[in-house]
Amino acid sequence: MDLKQKSLLSTYVEKLANGNFAEQDVLGFLLLIQKQADDIKWINEVTELAINRVQYKGIIKDYLLETRKKFALMSQSKVSLRIHDVFSFKELRNGLNKALSDCDMGELPHERINDFVACLISILQQIIITDEHDKEIGKLFFAISNKEVILMAEVAIANNLLKKTNVVFPVLTANNRYVNLKKQDQYDTPYLFLDDVVEIVNRDGKLDIIIPN
């Protein structure tokens, strides 16, 4: 990393530490630190997905297609299915702090990590998902509940009657510290923004989620 890159990275890290960042800063930070963090799987995969969008081929796409297969099998066997995020919050936190430490930067507190992940979720919304033959089968989109900010995936599967149905499942999650929402039901079913773009901005050091009407 040359002197200019180090200067830019220092600026981004200062923003992260002070909480004075939004989604565009998170993307800029990832682009700068990616090569320095080649041993941190999620940083490389998320950055590649953010850059390449529908053309991305990697671990996250494999996860999406594998989860789709599990849902298809479940529809035939009626076996229950438990879904885990592609990268856990702990994995995201530890990887980010390791990357910062490797660059002689201090670790971020839990609240800042949560803000970072919320911005990641916003960056990755509306990415088209394709199957092994590059046929469109769904997309990633933004969702939010009273407790969580969620990157959701919607994909089409064929049930045992060969009819298509859509399934929805979480890919990444963060705590909702930003919008006071009324629970839709006892399960806190999230509000889904399948065809809308949600924006995360920073107002006076606090993230604000701009939700379409």
PDB file of C-alpha atoms in Angstrom:
ATOM      1  CA  MET A   1       0.000   0.000   0.000  1.00  0.00           C
ATOM      2  CA  ASP A   2       1.555   3.310  -1.072  1.00  0.00           C
ATOM      3  CA  LEU A   3       1.453   6.575   0.862  1.00  0.00           C
ATOM      4  CA  LYS A   4      -1.676   7.876  -0.884  1.00  0.00           C
ATOM      5  CA  GLN A   5      -3.572   4.660  -0.238  1.00  0.00           C
ATOM      6  CA  LYS A   6      -2.508   4.763   3.412  1.00  0.00           C
ATOM      7  CA  SER A   7      -3.730   8.345   3.660  1.00  0.00           C
ATOM      8  CA  LEU A   8      -7.108   7.419   2.165  1.00  0.00           C
ATOM      9  CA  LEU A   9      -7.383   4.382   4.423  1.00  0.00           C
ATOM     10  CA  SER A  10      -6.586   6.499   7.468  1.00  0.00           C
ATOM     11  CA  THR A  11      -9.397   8.883   6.495  1.00  0.00           C
ATOM     12  CA  TYR A  12     -11.899   6.027   6.170  1.00  0.00           C
ATOM     13  CA  VAL A  13     -10.798   4.456   9.461  1.00  0.00           C
ATOM     14  CA  GLU A  14     -11.189   7.797  11.234  1.00  0.00           C
ATOM     15  CA  LYS A  15     -14.731   8.023   9.859  1.00  0.00           C
ATOM     16  CA  LEU A  16     -15.473   4.485  11.020  1.00  0.00           C
ATOM     17  CA  ALA A  17     -14.090   5.149  14.497  1.00  0.00           C
ATOM     18  CA  ASN A  18     -16.039   8.396  14.872  1.00  0.00           C
ATOM     19  CA  GLY A  19     -19.253   6.952  13.476  1.00  0.00           C
ATOM     20  CA  ASN A  20     -19.218   9.602  10.763  1.00  0.00           C
ATOM     21  CA  PHE A  21     -19.674   7.239   7.810  1.00  0.00           C
ATOM     22  CA  ALA A  22     -22.347   5.976   5.449  1.00  0.00           C
ATOM     23  CA  GLU A  23     -22.587   3.210   2.859  1.00  0.00           C
ATOM     24  CA  GLN A  24     -20.324   4.886   0.254  1.00  0.00           C
ATOM     25  CA  ASP A  25     -17.542   5.127   2.873  1.00  0.00           C
ATOM     26  CA  VAL A  26     -17.894   1.427   3.684  1.00  0.00           C
ATOM     27  CA  LEU A  27     -17.532   0.533   0.008  1.00  0.00           C
ATOM     28  CA  GLY A  28     -14.502   2.810  -0.393  1.00  0.00           C
ATOM     29  CA  PHE A  29     -12.899   1.277   2.692  1.00  0.00           C
ATOM     30  CA  LEU A  30     -13.447  -2.275   1.425  1.00  0.00           C
ATOM     31  CA  LEU A  31     -11.957  -1.456  -1.980  1.00  0.00           C
ATOM     32  CA  LEU A  32      -8.827  -0.083  -0.309  1.00  0.00           C
ATOM     33  CA  ILE A  33      -8.335  -2.814   2.252  1.00  0.00           C
ATOM     34  CA  GLN A  34      -9.292  -5.860   0.163  1.00  0.00           C
ATOM     35  CA  LYS A  35      -5.785  -6.746  -1.033  1.00  0.00           C
ATOM     36  CA  GLN A  36      -4.346  -6.186   2.439  1.00  0.00           C
ATOM     37  CA  ALA A  37      -6.949  -8.555   3.876  1.00  0.00           C
ATOM     38  CA  ASP A  38      -6.687 -11.430   1.396  1.00  0.00           C
ATOM     39  CA  ASP A  39      -6.730 -13.921   4.290  1.00  0.00           C
ATOM     40  CA  ILE A  40     -10.109 -12.662   5.521  1.00  0.00           C
ATOM     41  CA  LYS A  41     -12.679 -14.536   3.476  1.00  0.00           C
ATOM     42  CA  TRP A  42     -15.726 -12.351   4.000  1.00  0.00           C
ATOM     43  CA  ILE A  43     -13.961  -9.099   3.090  1.00  0.00           C
ATOM     44  CA  ASN A  44     -12.873 -10.487  -0.270  1.00  0.00           C
ATOM     45  CA  GLU A  45     -16.202 -12.132  -1.055  1.00  0.00           C
ATOM     46  CA  VAL A  46     -18.408  -9.204  -0.044  1.00  0.00           C
ATOM     47  CA  THR A  47     -16.203  -6.714  -1.897  1.00  0.00           C
ATOM     48  CA  GLU A  48     -16.282  -8.814  -5.067  1.00  0.00           C
ATOM     49  CA  LEU A  49     -20.064  -9.146  -4.814  1.00  0.00           C
ATOM     50  CA  ALA A  50     -20.457  -5.392  -4.287  1.00  0.00           C
ATOM     51  CA  ILE A  51     -18.295  -4.627  -7.334  1.00  0.00           C
ATOM     52  CA  ASN A  52     -19.384  -7.329  -9.781  1.00  0.00           C
ATOM     53  CA  ARG A  53     -23.040  -7.652  -8.729  1.00  0.00           C
ATOM     54  CA  VAL A  54     -24.830 -10.149 -11.008  1.00  0.00           C
ATOM     55  CA  GLN A  55     -21.515 -11.274 -12.586  1.00  0.00           C
ATOM     56  CA  TYR A  56     -20.094 -12.325  -9.198  1.00  0.00           C
ATOM     57  CA  LYS A  57     -19.163 -15.980  -8.776  1.00  0.00           C
ATOM     58  CA  GLY A  58     -17.927 -17.005  -5.367  1.00  0.00           C
ATOM     59  CA  ILE A  59     -18.748 -18.307  -1.909  1.00  0.00           C
ATOM     60  CA  ILE A  60     -21.836 -16.147  -1.428  1.00  0.00           C
ATOM     61  CA  LYS A  61     -23.374 -17.289  -4.712  1.00  0.00           C
ATOM     62  CA  ASP A  62     -22.582 -20.898  -3.790  1.00  0.00           C
ATOM     63  CA  TYR A  63     -24.349 -20.339  -0.470  1.00  0.00           C
ATOM     64  CA  LEU A  64     -27.419 -18.888  -2.205  1.00  0.00           C
ATOM     65  CA  LEU A  65     -27.684 -21.773  -4.663  1.00  0.00           C
ATOM     66  CA  GLU A  66     -27.093 -24.387  -1.969  1.00  0.00           C
ATOM     67  CA  THR A  67     -29.790 -22.846   0.228  1.00  0.00           C
ATOM     68  CA  ARG A  68     -32.138 -22.835  -2.753  1.00  0.00           C
ATOM     69  CA  LYS A  69     -31.521 -26.571  -3.211  1.00  0.00           C
ATOM     70  CA  LYS A  70     -32.273 -27.175   0.468  1.00  0.00           C
ATOM     71  CA  PHE A  71     -35.612 -25.398   0.132  1.00  0.00           C
ATOM     72  CA  ALA A  72     -36.445 -27.444  -2.959  1.00  0.00           C
ATOM     73  CA  LEU A  73     -35.712 -30.674  -1.075  1.00  0.00           C
ATOM     74  CA  MET A  74     -37.680 -29.474   1.934  1.00  0.00           C
ATOM     75  CA  SER A  75     -40.749 -28.861  -0.237  1.00  0.00           C
ATOM     76  CA  GLN A  76     -40.622 -32.525  -1.252  1.00  0.00           C
ATOM     77  CA  SER A  77     -39.729 -34.128   2.083  1.00  0.00           C
ATOM     78  CA  LYS A  78     -41.509 -31.725   4.493  1.00  0.00           C
ATOM     79  CA  VAL A  79     -38.373 -31.680   6.670  1.00  0.00           C
ATOM     80  CA  SER A  80     -37.798 -28.465   8.635  1.00  0.00           C
ATOM     81  CA  LEU A  81     -34.911 -26.239   7.576  1.00  0.00           C
ATOM     82  CA  ARG A  82     -32.776 -23.884   9.643  1.00  0.00           C
ATOM     83  CA  ILE A  83     -31.011 -21.079   7.782  1.00  0.00           C
ATOM     84  CA  HIS A  84     -27.835 -19.358   8.980  1.00  0.00           C
ATOM     85  CA  ASP A  85     -26.367 -16.134   7.610  1.00  0.00           C
ATOM     86  CA  VAL A  86     -23.639 -16.608   5.014  1.00  0.00           C
ATOM     87  CA  PHE A  87     -21.288 -14.835   7.454  1.00  0.00           C
ATOM     88  CA  SER A  88     -22.173 -14.503  11.134  1.00  0.00           C
ATOM     89  CA  PHE A  89     -21.949 -11.169  12.929  1.00  0.00           C
ATOM     90  CA  LYS A  90     -19.074 -12.580  14.984  1.00  0.00           C
ATOM     91  CA  GLU A  91     -17.190 -13.539  11.821  1.00  0.00           C
ATOM     92  CA  LEU A  92     -17.760 -10.081  10.343  1.00  0.00           C
ATOM     93  CA  ARG A  93     -16.643  -8.372  13.557  1.00  0.00           C
ATOM     94  CA  ASN A  94     -13.516 -10.464  14.050  1.00  0.00           C
ATOM     95  CA  GLY A  95     -12.483 -10.171  10.400  1.00  0.00           C
ATOM     96  CA  LEU A  96     -12.944  -6.410  10.282  1.00  0.00           C
ATOM     97  CA  ASN A  97     -11.021  -5.842  13.499  1.00  0.00           C
ATOM     98  CA  LYS A  98      -8.216  -8.133  12.319  1.00  0.00           C
ATOM     99  CA  ALA A  99      -7.951  -6.184   9.067  1.00  0.00           C
ATOM    100  CA  LEU A 100      -7.740  -2.937  11.022  1.00  0.00           C
ATOM    101  CA  SER A 101      -5.168  -4.390  13.402  1.00  0.00           C
ATOM    102  CA  ASP A 102      -3.029  -5.621  10.493  1.00  0.00           C
ATOM    103  CA  CYS A 103      -2.975  -2.025   9.229  1.00  0.00           C
ATOM    104  CA  ASP A 104      -1.958  -0.754  12.689  1.00  0.00           C
ATOM    105  CA  MET A 105      -5.431   0.670  13.279  1.00  0.00           C
ATOM    106  CA  GLY A 106      -7.514   0.263  16.426  1.00  0.00           C
ATOM    107  CA  GLU A 107     -10.478  -2.071  16.757  1.00  0.00           C
ATOM    108  CA  LEU A 108     -14.041  -0.800  16.429  1.00  0.00           C
ATOM    109  CA  PRO A 109     -16.652  -1.123  19.192  1.00  0.00           C
ATOM    110  CA  HIS A 110     -19.706  -3.328  18.740  1.00  0.00           C
ATOM    111  CA  GLU A 111     -21.987  -0.418  17.807  1.00  0.00           C
ATOM    112  CA  ARG A 112     -19.691   0.700  14.974  1.00  0.00           C
ATOM    113  CA  ILE A 113     -19.438  -2.854  13.652  1.00  0.00           C
ATOM    114  CA  ASN A 114     -23.225  -3.016  13.608  1.00  0.00           C
ATOM    115  CA  ASP A 115     -23.353   0.254  11.655  1.00  0.00           C
ATOM    116  CA  PHE A 116     -20.787  -1.154   9.215  1.00  0.00           C
ATOM    117  CA  VAL A 117     -22.848  -4.315   8.632  1.00  0.00           C
ATOM    118  CA  ALA A 118     -26.030  -2.279   8.154  1.00  0.00           C
ATOM    119  CA  CYS A 119     -24.242  -0.310   5.432  1.00  0.00           C
ATOM    120  CA  LEU A 120     -23.061  -3.570   3.837  1.00  0.00           C
ATOM    121  CA  ILE A 121     -26.647  -4.756   3.703  1.00  0.00           C
ATOM    122  CA  SER A 122     -27.688  -1.561   1.945  1.00  0.00           C
ATOM    123  CA  ILE A 123     -24.826  -1.806  -0.569  1.00  0.00           C
ATOM    124  CA  LEU A 124     -25.749  -5.370  -1.545  1.00  0.00           C
ATOM    125  CA  GLN A 125     -29.489  -4.825  -2.063  1.00  0.00           C
ATOM    126  CA  GLN A 126     -31.078  -5.336  -5.503  1.00  0.00           C
ATOM    127  CA  ILE A 127     -28.339  -7.658  -6.807  1.00  0.00           C
ATOM    128  CA  ILE A 128     -29.803 -10.179  -9.258  1.00  0.00           C
ATOM    129  CA  ILE A 129     -29.259 -13.856  -8.402  1.00  0.00           C
ATOM    130  CA  THR A 130     -28.622 -16.324 -11.233  1.00  0.00           C
ATOM    131  CA  ASP A 131     -28.373 -20.112 -11.282  1.00  0.00           C
ATOM    132  CA  GLU A 132     -25.542 -22.324 -12.541  1.00  0.00           C
ATOM    133  CA  HIS A 133     -26.587 -21.510 -16.119  1.00  0.00           C
ATOM    134  CA  ASP A 134     -26.750 -17.740 -15.525  1.00  0.00           C
ATOM    135  CA  LYS A 135     -30.547 -17.760 -15.637  1.00  0.00           C
ATOM    136  CA  GLU A 136     -32.171 -15.196 -13.347  1.00  0.00           C
ATOM    137  CA  ILE A 137     -33.829 -16.867 -10.349  1.00  0.00           C
ATOM    138  CA  GLY A 138     -34.199 -14.056  -7.827  1.00  0.00           C
ATOM    139  CA  LYS A 139     -32.431 -11.182  -6.111  1.00  0.00           C
ATOM    140  CA  LEU A 140     -31.124  -9.742  -2.867  1.00  0.00           C
ATOM    141  CA  PHE A 141     -33.151  -7.019  -1.204  1.00  0.00           C
ATOM    142  CA  PHE A 142     -33.397  -4.896   1.935  1.00  0.00           C
ATOM    143  CA  ALA A 143     -35.665  -5.819   4.829  1.00  0.00           C
ATOM    144  CA  ILE A 144     -36.154  -4.415   8.309  1.00  0.00           C
ATOM    145  CA  SER A 145     -38.030  -5.484  11.420  1.00  0.00           C
ATOM    146  CA  ASN A 146     -38.377  -3.997  14.865  1.00  0.00           C
ATOM    147  CA  LYS A 147     -35.180  -5.768  15.938  1.00  0.00           C
ATOM    148  CA  GLU A 148     -33.114  -6.369  12.794  1.00  0.00           C
ATOM    149  CA  VAL A 149     -31.833  -4.942   9.527  1.00  0.00           C
ATOM    150  CA  ILE A 150     -31.651  -7.810   7.045  1.00  0.00           C
ATOM    151  CA  LEU A 151     -30.245  -8.578   3.621  1.00  0.00           C
ATOM    152  CA  MET A 152     -32.860 -10.967   2.246  1.00  0.00           C
ATOM    153  CA  ALA A 153     -32.723 -13.284  -0.732  1.00  0.00           C
ATOM    154  CA  GLU A 154     -35.763 -14.231  -2.773  1.00  0.00           C
ATOM    155  CA  VAL A 155     -35.293 -17.174  -5.129  1.00  0.00           C
ATOM    156  CA  ALA A 156     -37.638 -19.286  -7.228  1.00  0.00           C
ATOM    157  CA  ILE A 157     -37.803 -23.038  -6.676  1.00  0.00           C
ATOM    158  CA  ALA A 158     -39.783 -25.840  -8.312  1.00  0.00           C
ATOM    159  CA  ASN A 159     -41.989 -27.786  -5.931  1.00  0.00           C
ATOM    160  CA  ASN A 160     -42.945 -31.438  -6.354  1.00  0.00           C
ATOM    161  CA  LEU A 161     -45.628 -30.464  -8.890  1.00  0.00           C
ATOM    162  CA  LEU A 162     -43.001 -28.666 -10.980  1.00  0.00           C
ATOM    163  CA  LYS A 163     -44.705 -25.375 -10.269  1.00  0.00           C
ATOM    164  CA  LYS A 164     -42.533 -22.406  -9.400  1.00  0.00           C
ATOM    165  CA  THR A 165     -42.760 -20.802  -5.983  1.00  0.00           C
ATOM    166  CA  ASN A 166     -40.630 -18.138  -4.333  1.00  0.00           C
ATOM    167  CA  VAL A 167     -38.832 -18.552  -1.017  1.00  0.00           C
ATOM    168  CA  VAL A 168     -37.289 -15.803   1.084  1.00  0.00           C
ATOM    169  CA  PHE A 169     -34.415 -16.187   3.554  1.00  0.00           C
ATOM    170  CA  PRO A 170     -31.877 -13.969   5.378  1.00  0.00           C
ATOM    171  CA  VAL A 171     -28.290 -13.625   4.129  1.00  0.00           C
ATOM    172  CA  LEU A 172     -26.812 -11.008   6.505  1.00  0.00           C
ATOM    173  CA  THR A 173     -28.278  -9.363   9.607  1.00  0.00           C
ATOM    174  CA  ALA A 174     -27.558  -6.450  11.931  1.00  0.00           C
ATOM    175  CA  ASN A 175     -29.404  -5.043  14.914  1.00  0.00           C
ATOM    176  CA  ASN A 176     -31.939  -2.331  14.136  1.00  0.00           C
ATOM    177  CA  ARG A 177     -30.669   0.666  16.095  1.00  0.00           C
ATOM    178  CA  TYR A 178     -31.969   3.145  13.546  1.00  0.00           C
ATOM    179  CA  VAL A 179     -35.723   3.041  12.948  1.00  0.00           C
ATOM    180  CA  ASN A 180     -38.436   2.627  15.558  1.00  0.00           C
ATOM    181  CA  LEU A 181     -40.856   0.277  13.823  1.00  0.00           C
ATOM    182  CA  LYS A 182     -44.038  -1.260  15.088  1.00  0.00           C
ATOM    183  CA  LYS A 183     -43.949  -5.059  14.991  1.00  0.00           C
ATOM    184  CA  GLN A 184     -46.127  -6.437  12.214  1.00  0.00           C
ATOM    185  CA  ASP A 185     -47.010  -9.494  14.293  1.00  0.00           C
ATOM    186  CA  GLN A 186     -45.857 -11.574  17.251  1.00  0.00           C
ATOM    187  CA  TYR A 187     -42.999 -12.994  15.162  1.00  0.00           C
ATOM    188  CA  ASP A 188     -41.659  -9.533  14.222  1.00  0.00           C
ATOM    189  CA  THR A 189     -42.016 -10.387  10.540  1.00  0.00           C
ATOM    190  CA  PRO A 190     -39.804  -7.924   8.638  1.00  0.00           C
ATOM    191  CA  TYR A 191     -40.985  -5.265   6.230  1.00  0.00           C
ATOM    192  CA  LEU A 192     -39.738  -6.288   2.774  1.00  0.00           C
ATOM    193  CA  PHE A 193     -38.468  -3.853   0.144  1.00  0.00           C
ATOM    194  CA  LEU A 194     -38.326  -6.231  -2.772  1.00  0.00           C
ATOM    195  CA  ASP A 195     -38.629  -3.599  -5.499  1.00  0.00           C
ATOM    196  CA  ASP A 196     -37.485  -0.483  -3.643  1.00  0.00           C
ATOM    197  CA  VAL A 197     -34.037   0.946  -2.957  1.00  0.00           C
ATOM    198  CA  VAL A 198     -33.356   1.842   0.670  1.00  0.00           C
ATOM    199  CA  GLU A 199     -30.588   4.345   1.413  1.00  0.00           C
ATOM    200  CA  ILE A 200     -28.440   4.699   4.531  1.00  0.00           C
ATOM    201  CA  VAL A 201     -27.112   8.190   5.207  1.00  0.00           C
ATOM    202  CA  ASN A 202     -25.252   9.785   8.092  1.00  0.00           C
ATOM    203  CA  ARG A 203     -26.746  12.695   9.979  1.00  0.00           C
ATOM    204  CA  ASP A 204     -24.520  14.256  12.643  1.00  0.00           C
ATOM    205  CA  GLY A 205     -22.686  11.018  13.389  1.00  0.00           C
ATOM    206  CA  LYS A 206     -25.748   8.761  13.409  1.00  0.00           C
ATOM    207  CA  LEU A 207     -26.964   6.462  10.667  1.00  0.00           C
ATOM    208  CA  ASP A 208     -30.389   7.155   9.250  1.00  0.00           C
ATOM    209  CA  ILE A 209     -32.254   4.661   7.082  1.00  0.00           C
ATOM    210  CA  ILE A 210     -34.251   6.342   4.326  1.00  0.00           C
ATOM    211  CA  ILE A 211     -37.224   4.074   3.674  1.00  0.00           C
ATOM    212  CA  PRO A 212     -39.343   4.626   0.534  1.00  0.00           C
ATOM    213  CA  ASN A 213     -42.982   5.539   1.109  1.00  0.00           C
TER     214      ASN A 213
END
